[in-house]
Coordinates of C-alpha atoms in Angstrom, one line a residue:
X10 CA 74.7 155.1 -20.9
X11 CA 75.7 151.3 -21.1
X12 CA 73.7 148.0 -20.6
X13 CA 71.6 147.8 -17.6
X14 CA 71.9 144.6 -15.6
X15 CA 69.7 143.5 -12.2
X16 CA 71.5 143.4 -9.0
X17 CA 69.6 141.5 -5.9
X18 CA 70.5 142.3 -2.0
X19 CA 70.3 139.6 0.1
X20 CA 69.3 138.6 2.8
X21 CA 66.6 141.7 2.2
X22 CA 65.5 140.7 -1.2
X23 CA 65.6 144.0 -3.0
X24 CA 66.6 144.4 -6.4
X25 CA 67.7 147.4 -8.6
X26 CA 68.6 148.1 -12.4
X27 CA 72.3 149.0 -12.4
X28 CA 73.7 151.1 -15.5
X29 CA 77.3 149.8 -16.4
X30 CA 78.3 153.4 -16.4
X31 CA 77.2 153.7 -12.7
X32 CA 78.6 152.5 -9.4
X33 CA 76.2 149.8 -7.9
X34 CA 76.1 152.4 -4.9
X35 CA 74.8 155.2 -7.1
X36 CA 72.5 153.2 -8.9
X37 CA 70.8 152.4 -5.5
X38 CA 70.9 155.8 -4.2
X39 CA 69.2 157.4 -7.1
X40 CA 66.6 154.7 -6.4
X41 CA 65.8 155.2 -3.2
X42 CA 67.6 152.6 -1.7
X43 CA 69.7 153.4 1.0
X44 CA 73.0 151.0 1.5
X45 CA 75.3 151.5 4.3
X46 CA 78.1 153.8 2.9
X47 CA 80.3 156.2 4.0
X48 CA 83.3 158.0 1.9
X49 CA 81.8 156.7 -1.5
X50 CA 85.8 156.9 -2.3
X51 CA 86.8 153.3 -1.9
X52 CA 88.7 153.9 1.5
X53 CA 86.3 153.4 4.5
X54 CA 84.9 149.9 3.8
X55 CA 81.4 150.9 5.1
X56 CA 80.0 149.5 2.0
X57 CA 81.8 146.1 1.7
X58 CA 79.8 143.4 0.7
X59 CA 79.9 139.8 -0.6
X60 CA 79.3 138.5 -4.3
X61 CA 77.2 135.4 -4.1
X62 CA 76.3 135.1 -7.9
X63 CA 78.1 136.6 -10.8
X64 CA 81.6 137.5 -11.5
X65 CA 81.6 140.2 -14.3
X66 CA 82.1 143.2 -11.8
X67 CA 85.1 146.1 -12.3
X68 CA 86.0 148.5 -9.5
X69 CA 87.1 152.1 -10.1
X70 CA 90.4 153.1 -7.9
X71 CA 90.2 151.9 -4.3
X72 CA 92.3 151.7 -0.9
X73 CA 93.3 148.4 -0.4
X74 CA 93.5 149.3 3.3
X75 CA 89.4 149.2 2.6
X76 CA 89.4 145.8 0.6
X77 CA 92.7 143.8 0.6
X78 CA 93.5 141.9 -2.3
X79 CA 92.9 138.5 -0.5
X80 CA 89.4 139.5 0.4
X81 CA 88.5 140.9 -3.0
X82 CA 89.8 137.1 -4.6
X83 CA 87.5 135.7 -2.0
X84 CA 84.5 137.5 -3.3
X85 CA 84.2 140.8 -1.4
X86 CA 83.8 144.1 -3.1
X87 CA 83.1 147.8 -2.4
X88 CA 79.8 148.9 -3.8
X89 CA 80.7 152.7 -4.1
X90 CA 83.5 151.8 -6.8
X91 CA 81.6 148.6 -8.3
X92 CA 80.2 148.3 -11.8
X93 CA 78.1 145.4 -12.7
X94 CA 78.5 143.9 -16.1
X95 CA 75.8 141.0 -15.6
X96 CA 73.3 140.3 -13.3
X97 CA 74.5 139.8 -9.7
X98 CA 73.3 138.8 -6.5
X99 CA 75.2 140.6 -3.5
X100 CA 75.0 139.8 0.3
X101 CA 74.9 143.1 2.2
X102 CA 77.7 142.6 5.2
X103 CA 76.7 145.7 6.9
X104 CA 73.1 147.0 6.8
X105 CA 69.9 147.9 8.7
X106 CA 66.8 147.2 6.9
X107 CA 64.8 149.9 8.5
X108 CA 67.4 152.4 7.2
X109 CA 67.5 150.7 3.2
X110 CA 63.9 150.9 3.0
X111 CA 63.1 154.6 4.2
X112 CA 66.1 155.9 1.7
X113 CA 65.3 159.2 -0.1
X114 CA 66.4 159.5 -3.9
X115 CA 69.2 162.1 -4.5
X116 CA 68.4 165.3 -6.1
X117 CA 70.7 167.8 -7.4
X118 CA 70.2 171.4 -6.9
X119 CA 71.7 175.1 -6.7
X120 CA 72.2 176.9 -3.3
X121 CA 73.1 180.3 -2.3
X122 CA 75.4 181.2 0.6
X123 CA 73.8 183.1 3.3
X124 CA 77.1 183.2 5.8
X125 CA 80.4 181.9 5.9
X126 CA 81.9 182.6 9.4
X127 CA 84.5 181.5 11.5
X128 CA 83.2 179.4 14.6
X129 CA 86.9 178.3 15.6
X130 CA 90.4 179.5 14.3
X131 CA 90.2 176.4 11.7
X132 CA 86.1 175.6 11.2
X133 CA 83.7 177.7 9.2
X134 CA 80.0 177.7 9.7
X135 CA 78.5 177.8 6.4
X136 CA 74.9 178.5 5.6
X137 CA 73.4 178.1 2.4
X138 CA 69.7 178.2 1.0
X139 CA 68.2 176.1 -1.7
X140 CA 67.3 178.1 -4.8
X141 CA 66.3 175.0 -7.2
X142 CA 64.7 172.9 -7.1
X143 CA 61.9 173.5 -4.6
X144 CA 62.9 170.9 -2.0
X145 CA 65.7 168.4 -1.1
X146 CA 64.8 166.2 1.4
X147 CA 67.2 164.5 4.1
X148 CA 67.3 163.2 7.6
X149 CA 69.4 164.6 10.1
X150 CA 72.8 163.2 10.1
X151 CA 73.0 162.6 6.4
X152 CA 75.5 164.7 4.2
X153 CA 75.5 166.9 0.8
X154 CA 78.1 166.9 -1.9
X155 CA 79.4 170.4 -2.9
X156 CA 80.8 170.4 -6.5
X157 CA 83.9 172.4 -6.3
X158 CA 83.7 175.2 -9.0
X159 CA 86.3 175.0 -12.1
X160 CA 87.0 171.0 -11.2
X161 CA 85.3 168.0 -11.7
X162 CA 85.6 167.3 -7.9
X163 CA 83.1 167.3 -5.2
X164 CA 83.6 167.5 -1.5
X165 CA 81.0 166.0 1.0
X166 CA 79.9 167.8 4.2
X167 CA 77.0 166.5 7.1
X168 CA 74.2 168.9 7.8
X169 CA 74.4 170.4 11.1
X170 CA 70.5 171.7 10.8
X171 CA 66.9 169.6 10.8
X172 CA 65.2 169.6 7.9
X173 CA 63.0 172.8 7.2
X174 CA 60.6 174.3 4.9
X175 CA 62.8 177.3 4.1
X176 CA 65.3 175.4 2.4
X177 CA 68.5 176.4 4.3
X178 CA 71.2 173.8 5.2
X179 CA 74.1 174.4 7.8
X180 CA 77.5 173.0 7.9
X181 CA 80.8 173.0 10.2
X182 CA 83.8 172.6 8.0
X183 CA 87.3 172.2 8.9
X184 CA 89.6 174.4 6.9
X185 CA 92.7 172.4 5.8
X186 CA 95.7 174.3 4.1
X187 CA 95.8 173.6 0.5
X188 CA 92.4 171.7 0.7
X189 CA 90.9 171.6 -2.5
X190 CA 87.3 173.1 -1.1
X191 CA 88.4 174.4 2.4
X192 CA 90.6 177.0 0.7
X193 CA 88.1 177.7 -1.7
X194 CA 85.7 178.2 1.1
X195 CA 88.3 180.5 3.4
X196 CA 89.4 182.7 0.5
X197 CA 86.8 182.8 -2.0
X198 CA 83.5 181.9 -1.0
X199 CA 81.4 184.9 -0.6
X200 CA 77.5 185.7 0.6
X201 CA 75.3 185.5 -2.5
X202 CA 77.4 182.9 -4.3
X203 CA 76.0 180.1 -6.1
X204 CA 77.1 176.5 -5.5
X205 CA 75.9 173.3 -7.2
X206 CA 75.2 170.7 -4.7
X207 CA 73.6 167.0 -4.7
X208 CA 72.1 165.2 -1.6
X209 CA 71.0 163.1 0.3
X210 CA 74.1 160.9 1.4
X211 CA 75.0 158.7 4.1
X212 CA 73.4 156.9 6.8
X213 CA 74.6 158.3 10.2
X214 CA 70.9 158.9 11.1
X215 CA 69.0 158.0 14.5
X216 CA 67.4 154.5 14.7
X217 CA 64.0 155.9 15.7
X218 CA 62.6 152.3 16.9
X219 CA 64.6 152.1 19.6
X220 CA 64.3 153.4 23.5
X221 CA 67.9 152.7 24.5
X222 CA 70.5 155.3 25.9
X223 CA 72.7 157.0 23.3
X224 CA 76.4 157.9 23.4
X225 CA 77.6 160.4 20.9
X226 CA 81.5 160.5 20.4
X227 CA 82.6 163.1 18.0
X228 CA 85.8 165.1 17.1
X229 CA 86.7 168.1 14.8
X230 CA 84.0 168.7 12.3
X231 CA 82.4 165.6 13.5
X232 CA 80.3 168.2 15.4
X233 CA 78.1 168.5 12.6
X234 CA 76.1 165.3 12.1
X235 CA 76.0 165.2 15.9
X236 CA 74.8 168.7 16.3
X237 CA 71.8 167.6 13.9
X238 CA 70.9 164.6 15.5
X239 CA 70.5 166.3 18.8
X240 CA 68.6 169.3 17.3
X241 CA 66.1 167.0 15.9
X242 CA 66.0 164.8 19.1
X243 CA 65.1 168.2 21.0
X244 CA 62.2 169.7 18.4
X245 CA 60.7 166.2 18.4
X246 CA 60.8 166.0 22.3
X247 CA 62.5 162.3 21.9
X248 CA 62.8 160.7 25.3
X249 CA 66.0 159.1 25.1
X250 CA 69.1 159.7 27.7
X251 CA 71.8 161.1 25.6
X252 CA 75.8 161.9 26.4
X253 CA 78.1 163.8 23.8
X254 CA 81.6 163.2 24.1
X255 CA 83.5 165.7 22.3
X256 CA 87.4 165.8 21.7
X257 CA 89.2 168.7 20.8
X258 CA 93.0 170.1 21.0
X259 CA 92.6 173.1 22.9
X260 CA 89.9 175.4 24.2
X261 CA 89.7 177.4 21.2
X262 CA 88.9 174.1 19.1
X263 CA 85.3 174.1 20.7
X264 CA 82.3 175.7 19.4
X265 CA 78.8 175.5 19.6
X266 CA 79.3 175.4 23.5
X267 CA 76.4 177.5 24.6
X268 CA 74.0 175.5 22.7
X269 CA 75.2 172.2 23.7
X270 CA 75.1 173.0 27.5
X271 CA 71.6 174.4 27.0
X272 CA 70.3 171.5 25.4
X273 CA 70.1 170.0 28.8
X274 CA 67.1 171.9 29.4
X275 CA 65.2 170.2 26.3
X276 CA 66.6 166.5 26.7
X277 CA 66.3 165.3 30.2
X278 CA 69.2 163.5 31.3
X279 CA 71.2 165.0 28.4
X280 CA 75.0 165.5 29.0
X281 CA 77.7 167.3 27.1
X282 CA 81.3 166.4 27.9
X283 CA 84.2 168.2 26.2
X284 CA 87.7 166.9 26.4
X285 CA 90.7 168.8 25.7
X286 CA 93.7 166.7 24.7
X287 CA 96.5 169.4 24.4
X288 CA 95.1 172.1 26.6
X289 CA 97.3 175.4 26.1
X290 CA 99.8 176.0 29.2
X291 CA 98.0 178.6 31.5
X292 CA 94.6 177.9 30.0
X293 CA 91.6 178.3 32.4
X294 CA 90.1 174.9 31.8
X295 CA 88.5 172.8 34.4
X296 CA 86.9 170.4 32.2
X297 CA 88.2 166.8 31.2
X298 CA 91.8 166.4 29.8
X299 CA 93.0 163.2 27.7
X300 CA 91.8 161.8 24.7
X301 CA 88.2 161.7 24.1
X302 CA 88.4 157.8 24.0
X303 CA 90.1 158.0 27.4
X304 CA 87.5 160.4 28.8
X305 CA 84.7 158.1 27.7
X306 CA 86.4 155.0 29.4
X307 CA 86.8 156.9 32.6
X308 CA 83.4 158.4 32.6
X309 CA 81.3 155.2 31.9
X310 CA 81.5 151.9 33.8
X311 CA 79.2 150.1 31.5
X312 CA 77.3 150.9 28.3
X313 CA 75.4 147.6 27.9
X314 CA 72.5 148.1 26.0
X315 CA 73.4 151.5 24.6
X316 CA 73.4 152.8 21.0
X317 CA 76.7 154.8 20.1
X318 CA 77.4 157.1 17.1
X319 CA 81.0 158.2 16.5
X320 CA 81.7 160.6 14.1
X321 CA 85.3 162.1 13.2
X322 CA 88.5 161.1 11.7
X323 CA 89.6 157.8 11.1
X324 CA 92.0 157.2 13.9
X325 CA 89.3 158.7 16.4
X326 CA 86.5 156.7 15.0
X327 CA 88.5 153.4 15.5
X328 CA 89.5 154.2 18.7
X329 CA 85.8 154.9 19.8
X330 CA 84.8 151.8 18.7
X331 CA 87.1 149.7 20.9
X332 CA 86.3 151.5 23.7
X333 CA 82.8 151.5 22.9
X334 CA 82.7 147.7 22.4
X335 CA 85.1 147.0 25.4
X336 CA 82.1 149.0 27.7
X337 CA 79.6 146.7 26.4
X338 CA 78.1 148.2 23.4
X339 CA 77.3 145.6 20.6
X340 CA 78.8 146.0 17.6
X341 CA 75.6 146.3 15.5
X342 CA 74.5 149.1 17.5
X343 CA 77.8 151.2 16.9
X344 CA 77.0 153.6 14.0
X345 CA 79.9 155.5 12.6
X346 CA 80.7 158.0 10.0
X347 CA 84.7 158.2 9.2
X348 CA 85.8 161.5 7.5
X349 CA 88.4 159.7 5.6
X350 CA 91.1 161.9 3.5
X351 CA 90.4 162.5 -0.2
X352 CA 94.1 163.8 -0.3
X353 CA 97.0 164.7 2.0
X354 CA 95.7 167.7 3.4
X355 CA 91.9 167.9 2.7
X356 CA 89.2 165.2 4.2
X357 CA 85.9 163.7 2.9
X358 CA 82.6 164.2 4.6
X359 CA 82.9 167.3 6.5
X360 CA 86.8 167.5 6.5

């Protein structure tokens, strides 16, 4: 371990101790301070912040799309890649004080595989049970890191279930050809296997102090965290009108259809609206066609006053944010999880 330094976050006035060997984001998470973040790989910019005081910072490798050189020179940094070598004061640019102060500390553990089933031609429904420790707490919408056996790599996947006393976790994982974890999942993972994990991560959680309508927009494995949020709302009888737009290419890419349609009986006013961008020729499809963002635009005249939750690949997320903003959703009320890629063929956080 290296020397420790104090990092103060403004405008919330929270201080933490950070070891030089840790990233600032990691140190905060270990101490239960839930800063905004996404990929943890320096690619999504969700944790971008501004250094008010202090200069001695070093960054692990990151994408200049997330932090262009000119922004770094002006004082911006990525907390998921930043190491502090002196005391710092950092201005949080993207934060939610309710989330920051309700963070859960990270815990490592071992899970046993209960099921590894196909739900579409390229997505798996993975169910695991915690064997140690006794409990890992999380909020619906958060994600868990899985260590890839035989490597020093991990991959992140959003929980699709709600917290439970049985210590079970459920995931919807897209299989990518040659993907480090997804190939392992598709070809090797068997019921009874033990896997090393760490959780909870992520801030894609329901803001509880609001009564506004909710628009969910998802694509691919973005199904998982949205399903977790919807299930939680149904369990707790949350009385907020919600609509879930889900984008897929063809009908064979849809999953959890029966459950999602049935949620309308548990959630007053809930609508599930799937959209196919490339329906197969001759496919008996009577629903919406086109990009999911275009379907949102066609079905909603205004979304002023609503909250929006968007989860999926970066291009879809970016397009959805633009569409939702144009329809009147305030920027601070759009919460998103970008499934950024860790390589050419496999993604992070559910991909």
